[in-house]
Structure formats: C-alpha cells, structure tokens
Tab-separated table of C-alpha atoms in Angstrom:
chain	number	residue	atom	x	y	z
A	930	ASN	CA	-3.319	-16.756	10.910
A	931	THR	CA	-0.573	-19.394	10.953
A	932	ASP	CA	-0.084	-19.690	7.181
A	933	ILE	CA	3.691	-19.511	6.687
A	934	ASN	CA	3.477	-17.162	3.691
A	935	THR	CA	1.314	-14.753	5.677
A	936	VAL	CA	3.405	-14.905	8.852
A	937	ARG	CA	6.817	-14.833	7.185
A	938	GLY	CA	5.940	-13.263	3.840
A	939	GLN	CA	6.648	-14.573	0.362
A	940	GLU	CA	10.179	-15.082	-0.755
A	941	THR	CA	10.753	-12.268	-3.236
A	942	GLY	CA	9.694	-9.089	-4.938
A	943	TYR	CA	8.135	-7.056	-2.132
A	944	ALA	CA	6.761	-3.597	-2.780
A	945	THR	CA	8.740	-0.602	-1.500
A	946	LEU	CA	8.360	3.151	-1.802
A	947	ASN	CA	9.161	4.364	-5.307
A	948	PRO	CA	11.912	7.055	-5.333
A	949	LEU	CA	10.806	7.969	-8.872
A	950	GLN	CA	7.239	8.696	-7.798
A	951	THR	CA	7.462	11.304	-5.067
A	952	LYS	CA	6.296	14.890	-4.763
A	953	ASN	CA	7.074	17.783	-2.441
A	954	TYR	CA	4.745	20.785	-2.307
A	955	ASN	CA	6.890	23.349	-0.531
A	956	GLN	CA	10.658	23.005	-0.772
A	957	GLY	CA	13.397	20.449	-0.382
A	958	SER	CA	13.108	16.818	-1.332
A	959	VAL	CA	11.360	13.736	-0.034
A	960	VAL	CA	13.775	11.554	1.925
A	961	ILE	CA	13.257	7.815	1.424
A	962	SER	CA	15.609	5.489	3.285
A	963	ASN	CA	16.053	2.110	4.988
A	964	GLY	CA	15.590	0.041	1.846
A	965	ASN	CA	12.941	2.476	0.560
A	966	LEU	CA	10.657	1.561	3.454
A	967	GLU	CA	10.810	4.823	5.412
A	968	ILE	CA	9.602	8.253	4.326
A	969	ASP	CA	10.909	11.293	6.207
A	970	THR	CA	9.483	14.760	5.629
A	971	SER	CA	11.400	16.574	8.351
A	972	GLY	CA	11.069	20.319	7.783
A	973	ILE	CA	9.977	20.157	4.142
A	974	GLY	CA	6.211	20.534	4.331
A	975	TRP	CA	3.726	18.300	2.526
A	976	SER	CA	5.372	15.416	0.716
A	977	SER	CA	4.123	12.165	-0.756
A	978	ALA	CA	5.331	8.909	-2.273
A	979	ALA	CA	3.709	5.954	-4.025
A	980	GLY	CA	4.558	2.264	-3.849
A	981	THR	CA	6.343	0.277	-6.543
A	982	ILE	CA	3.579	-2.290	-7.153
A	983	ALA	CA	0.125	-1.474	-8.512
A	984	VAL	CA	-2.750	-3.981	-8.402
A	985	SER	CA	-6.226	-4.202	-9.919
A	986	SER	CA	-7.513	-7.405	-8.280
A	987	GLY	CA	-6.904	-9.554	-5.233
A	988	LYS	CA	-6.724	-8.940	-1.470
A	989	TRP	CA	-3.681	-7.086	-0.183
A	990	PHE	CA	-2.401	-6.011	3.211
A	991	TRP	CA	0.439	-3.822	4.485
A	992	GLU	CA	1.258	-1.837	7.631
A	993	TYR	CA	2.843	1.469	8.499
A	994	THR	CA	3.996	2.813	11.853
A	995	CYS	CA	4.266	6.558	12.381
A	996	SER	CA	6.880	8.328	14.491
A	997	ASN	CA	7.766	11.939	15.318
A	998	LEU	CA	4.097	12.897	15.037
A	999	SER	CA	2.850	15.722	17.255
A	1000	GLY	CA	0.924	18.981	17.293
A	1001	SER	CA	-0.534	20.004	13.936
A	1002	GLU	CA	1.534	17.484	11.951
A	1003	LEU	CA	-0.462	15.065	9.853
A	1004	ILE	CA	-0.079	11.710	8.136
A	1005	ARG	CA	-2.476	10.761	5.332
A	1006	ASN	CA	-1.838	7.310	3.925
A	1007	GLY	CA	-3.808	4.884	1.786
A	1008	ILE	CA	-3.902	4.191	-1.950
A	1009	PHE	CA	-3.383	6.162	-5.160
A	1010	LYS	CA	-5.084	5.529	-8.501
A	1011	GLN	CA	-2.545	4.621	-11.168
A	1012	GLY	CA	-2.279	7.361	-13.772
A	1013	GLY	CA	-3.906	9.873	-11.422
A	1014	VAL	CA	-2.719	13.421	-10.868
A	1015	LEU	CA	-1.827	15.024	-7.556
A	1016	SER	CA	-2.938	18.653	-7.777
A	1017	GLY	CA	-1.799	20.255	-4.540
A	1018	THR	CA	-3.235	23.565	-3.376
A	1019	GLY	CA	-1.588	25.613	-0.664
A	1020	GLY	CA	0.937	22.858	-0.026
A	1021	ASP	CA	-1.776	20.272	0.602
A	1022	ASP	CA	-1.568	17.316	-1.799
A	1023	VAL	CA	-4.944	15.813	-0.933
A	1024	THR	CA	-7.052	17.865	-3.300
A	1025	SER	CA	-6.951	15.075	-5.849
A	1026	PRO	CA	-9.851	12.719	-6.586
A	1027	ASP	CA	-7.270	9.981	-7.119
A	1028	VAL	CA	-6.286	9.334	-3.485
A	1029	TYR	CA	-8.112	7.303	-0.842
A	1030	ILE	CA	-6.640	7.939	2.597
A	1031	TYR	CA	-6.974	7.574	6.372
A	1032	ALA	CA	-5.577	10.645	8.142
A	1033	SER	CA	-4.036	10.749	11.601
A	1034	ASN	CA	-6.678	13.305	12.672
A	1035	ALA	CA	-9.458	10.725	12.076
A	1036	GLN	CA	-10.572	11.835	8.628
A	1037	LYS	CA	-10.850	10.396	5.141
A	1038	TRP	CA	-10.887	12.155	1.774
A	1039	THR	CA	-13.990	11.824	-0.413
A	1040	GLY	CA	-12.534	13.403	-3.553
A	1041	SER	CA	-13.968	16.819	-2.727
A	1042	ALA	CA	-14.003	17.108	1.076
A	1043	PHE	CA	-12.823	15.544	4.317
A	1044	THR	CA	-15.247	13.541	6.462
A	1045	SER	CA	-14.864	11.776	9.805
A	1046	TYR	CA	-13.468	8.251	9.792
A	1047	GLY	CA	-11.986	6.039	12.498
A	1048	THR	CA	-10.046	7.339	15.490
A	1049	THR	CA	-6.963	9.515	15.688
A	1050	TYR	CA	-3.530	7.912	15.682
A	1051	THR	CA	-0.148	9.169	16.766
A	1052	ALA	CA	3.503	8.198	17.164
A	1053	GLY	CA	3.914	4.497	17.861
A	1054	ASP	CA	0.553	3.438	16.444
A	1055	THR	CA	0.549	0.863	13.648
A	1056	ILE	CA	-2.009	1.236	10.870
A	1057	GLY	CA	-2.963	-1.771	8.753
A	1058	VAL	CA	-4.259	-1.279	5.218
A	1059	ALA	CA	-6.556	-3.992	3.814
A	1060	LEU	CA	-7.282	-3.451	0.119
A	1061	ASP	CA	-9.846	-5.875	-1.317
A	1062	LEU	CA	-10.123	-5.257	-5.043
A	1063	ASP	CA	-12.304	-8.340	-5.533
A	1064	ALA	CA	-14.999	-6.708	-3.381
A	1065	GLY	CA	-13.893	-3.119	-4.143
A	1066	THR	CA	-13.303	-2.087	-0.511
A	1067	LEU	CA	-10.569	-0.389	1.503
A	1068	THR	CA	-10.455	-0.901	5.274
A	1069	PHE	CA	-7.964	0.446	7.788
A	1070	TYR	CA	-6.901	-1.050	11.125
A	1071	LYS	CA	-5.404	0.773	14.120
A	1072	ASN	CA	-3.219	-1.500	16.233
A	1073	GLY	CA	-5.118	-4.513	14.938
A	1074	VAL	CA	-8.605	-3.046	15.476
A	1075	THR	CA	-10.731	-2.381	12.380
A	1076	GLN	CA	-11.879	1.178	11.827
A	1077	GLY	CA	-14.648	0.010	9.507
A	1078	SER	CA	-14.857	0.133	5.732
A	1079	ALA	CA	-13.515	3.492	4.556
A	1080	TYR	CA	-14.297	3.111	0.853
A	1081	THR	CA	-16.476	0.865	-1.306
A	1082	GLY	CA	-17.012	0.502	-5.040
A	1083	LEU	CA	-13.301	0.681	-5.891
A	1084	SER	CA	-12.561	-0.533	-9.399
A	1085	ASP	CA	-9.247	0.499	-10.946
A	1086	THR	CA	-5.509	-0.057	-10.560
A	1087	PHE	CA	-4.052	1.247	-7.301
A	1088	SER	CA	-0.691	1.497	-5.579
A	1089	PRO	CA	0.113	2.236	-1.925
A	1090	TYR	CA	0.294	5.935	-1.102
A	1091	PHE	CA	1.959	7.846	1.755
A	1092	SER	CA	1.647	11.556	2.507
A	1093	GLN	CA	2.759	13.630	5.489
A	1094	SER	CA	3.411	17.188	6.630
A	1095	SER	CA	6.287	18.766	8.557
A	1096	ASP	CA	8.290	16.297	10.673
A	1097	PRO	CA	6.645	12.858	10.789
A	1098	LYS	CA	8.188	9.616	9.630
A	1099	SER	CA	6.346	6.565	8.349
A	1100	ILE	CA	7.968	3.123	8.498
A	1101	ILE	CA	6.270	0.750	6.072
A	1102	ASN	CA	6.127	-3.032	6.046
A	1103	PHE	CA	4.780	-4.720	2.923
A	1104	GLY	CA	5.606	-8.175	4.318
A	1105	GLN	CA	9.403	-8.058	4.272
A	1106	LYS	CA	9.164	-8.944	7.954
A	1107	PRO	CA	6.329	-10.395	10.063
A	1108	PHE	CA	3.347	-8.101	10.443
A	1109	LYS	CA	2.865	-6.561	13.869
A	1110	PHE	CA	-0.838	-7.488	13.758
A	1111	PRO	CA	-2.319	-10.390	11.756
A	1112	PRO	CA	-3.958	-9.468	8.448
A	1113	PRO	CA	-7.602	-10.396	7.808
A	1114	ASP	CA	-8.244	-13.884	6.440
A	1115	GLY	CA	-7.391	-14.217	2.768
A	1116	PHE	CA	-5.231	-11.074	2.528
A	1117	GLN	CA	-1.665	-11.405	1.249
A	1118	PRO	CA	1.524	-9.328	1.460
A	1119	LEU	CA	2.061	-7.080	-1.536
A	1120	ASN	CA	4.774	-8.679	-3.654
A	1121	THR	CA	5.317	-9.984	-7.158
A	1122	ALA	CA	5.165	-13.627	-6.046
A	1123	ASN	CA	1.575	-13.135	-4.896
A	1124	LYS	CA	0.651	-10.820	-7.759
A	1125	ARG	CA	1.886	-13.240	-10.469
A	1126	PRO	CA	-1.046	-15.340	-11.724
A	1127	GLU	CA	-0.790	-19.088	-11.309
A	1128	THR	CA	-1.057	-21.008	-14.579
A	1129	VAL	CA	-1.504	-24.735	-14.168
A	1130	ILE	CA	-1.375	-27.028	-17.222
A	1131	SER	CA	-2.723	-30.438	-16.268
A	1132	ARG	CA	-1.590	-32.173	-19.515
A	1133	PRO	CA	1.628	-30.482	-20.673
A	1134	ASP	CA	2.176	-33.224	-23.269
A	1135	GLN	CA	-0.708	-31.671	-25.228
A	1136	TYR	CA	1.426	-28.568	-25.765
A	1137	VAL	CA	5.066	-29.647	-25.674
A	1138	GLY	CA	6.922	-32.940	-25.939
A	1139	ILE	CA	9.807	-34.898	-27.476
A	1140	VAL	CA	9.691	-35.703	-31.182
A	1141	THR	CA	12.229	-38.150	-32.601
A	1142	TYR	CA	13.595	-37.096	-35.976
A	1143	THR	CA	15.218	-39.546	-38.365
A	1144	GLY	CA	17.224	-37.969	-41.151
A	1145	ASN	CA	17.564	-39.311	-44.716
A	1146	GLY	CA	21.306	-38.822	-45.078
C-alpha cells in the first residue's frame, strides 16, 4: 500500500495508551512510558491499559511488538468495549465479557471461556490488529500473516486494549511511525484526523456570505 497517509501516517492526533485508564490486579502500578506507547508490567502481575481513542465505525489498524516474553508469561491484547467493566478474578483480568483479545498462547476470549485461535507469538513478533466496525469484524495478523477472523458481529464503541502478566513489555504503534507490515486495504491509522468526519459543502454561499449594509444616519 503506497498511500502516503497509510505509509507515513496522518499528521496529528494519534492514539496512545491512556494513563487514566489502567488497572493492576496484584500490586504495584502499571508503567506506561515512551510517549505512552509502551506498557511494562515487570514484576507486578496482571495489568491492563486502554487506548485514548474509541471508535464505533470505520476500518482501523495498529501494531504491537512484544518483548521480554518467556515461560508462563502472557500477553492478551485486542479491544475493549467502551463503558465496560473489567472484573478480574485471581489476578486475571480477562473474565470480562467486554474484551476481545488474541493471547500469546494462541487463544481468544469468548466472554465466558478461552478457545483456540491463531498461532503462538513471542518476543520480537509483531501483531497487527485490524478492526473493521463497518463489517463488525476483528482480525489479527502475526508478522504480516493473517490469523483469520477472530470475532464477528461487533457493534459498539471500542478502544484498543493491552493486558499482560509478569514481565512482558508491549511497544505499540498506532501510526506515529511507519507500520512494520502493511495494513489491509482500506484500513487507516487510529488518529483524530481519520476519525473526524469529512463535511463537504458544495455551495457555501447558500449558508454564509457577504451582505452589504447601508445605514440611515
């Protein structure tokens, strides 16, 4: 895809992680750094964070690259329903029906149970998230290869969502820099320039113009 706005990204207003919308389920605090584009959960158990921009229509794409991921550590990233509630049990935040995720152990969450999805990923792998709210689908990509449609029938307002246990880090790119792998056709970086609706008035003189006023003294 050689479209300049897709390759380079739009000029302003990119999504980041929201420091005001984080949650830790054991102890400590969620560490967000590097311009709010990196989440670090080193030694603090299950932690999560949402993105700053929520959308209810359109086709959106972003990437995250995991690091420091080994052993029983997990990353579970995807989208979070706006206004939803994270009700963690036993330190595990994904007991909520309001998250739609692709886990590093090749699972997805159905709202009540985990089922198999895609292939496992580990440190150095880049996961692409393609959210199509016009068709109501969520598809994940591993190093540019589609893992198939993870969810269908989505109809609500969603924001990006990132969750991890123990020591992983996730480095997120919403389009602030070129994507490592090209997004699917028609998908845009998540920013306010793309989210803002375009209003075109073909005859502005029908709505606003110059009126000459002549006073009477």
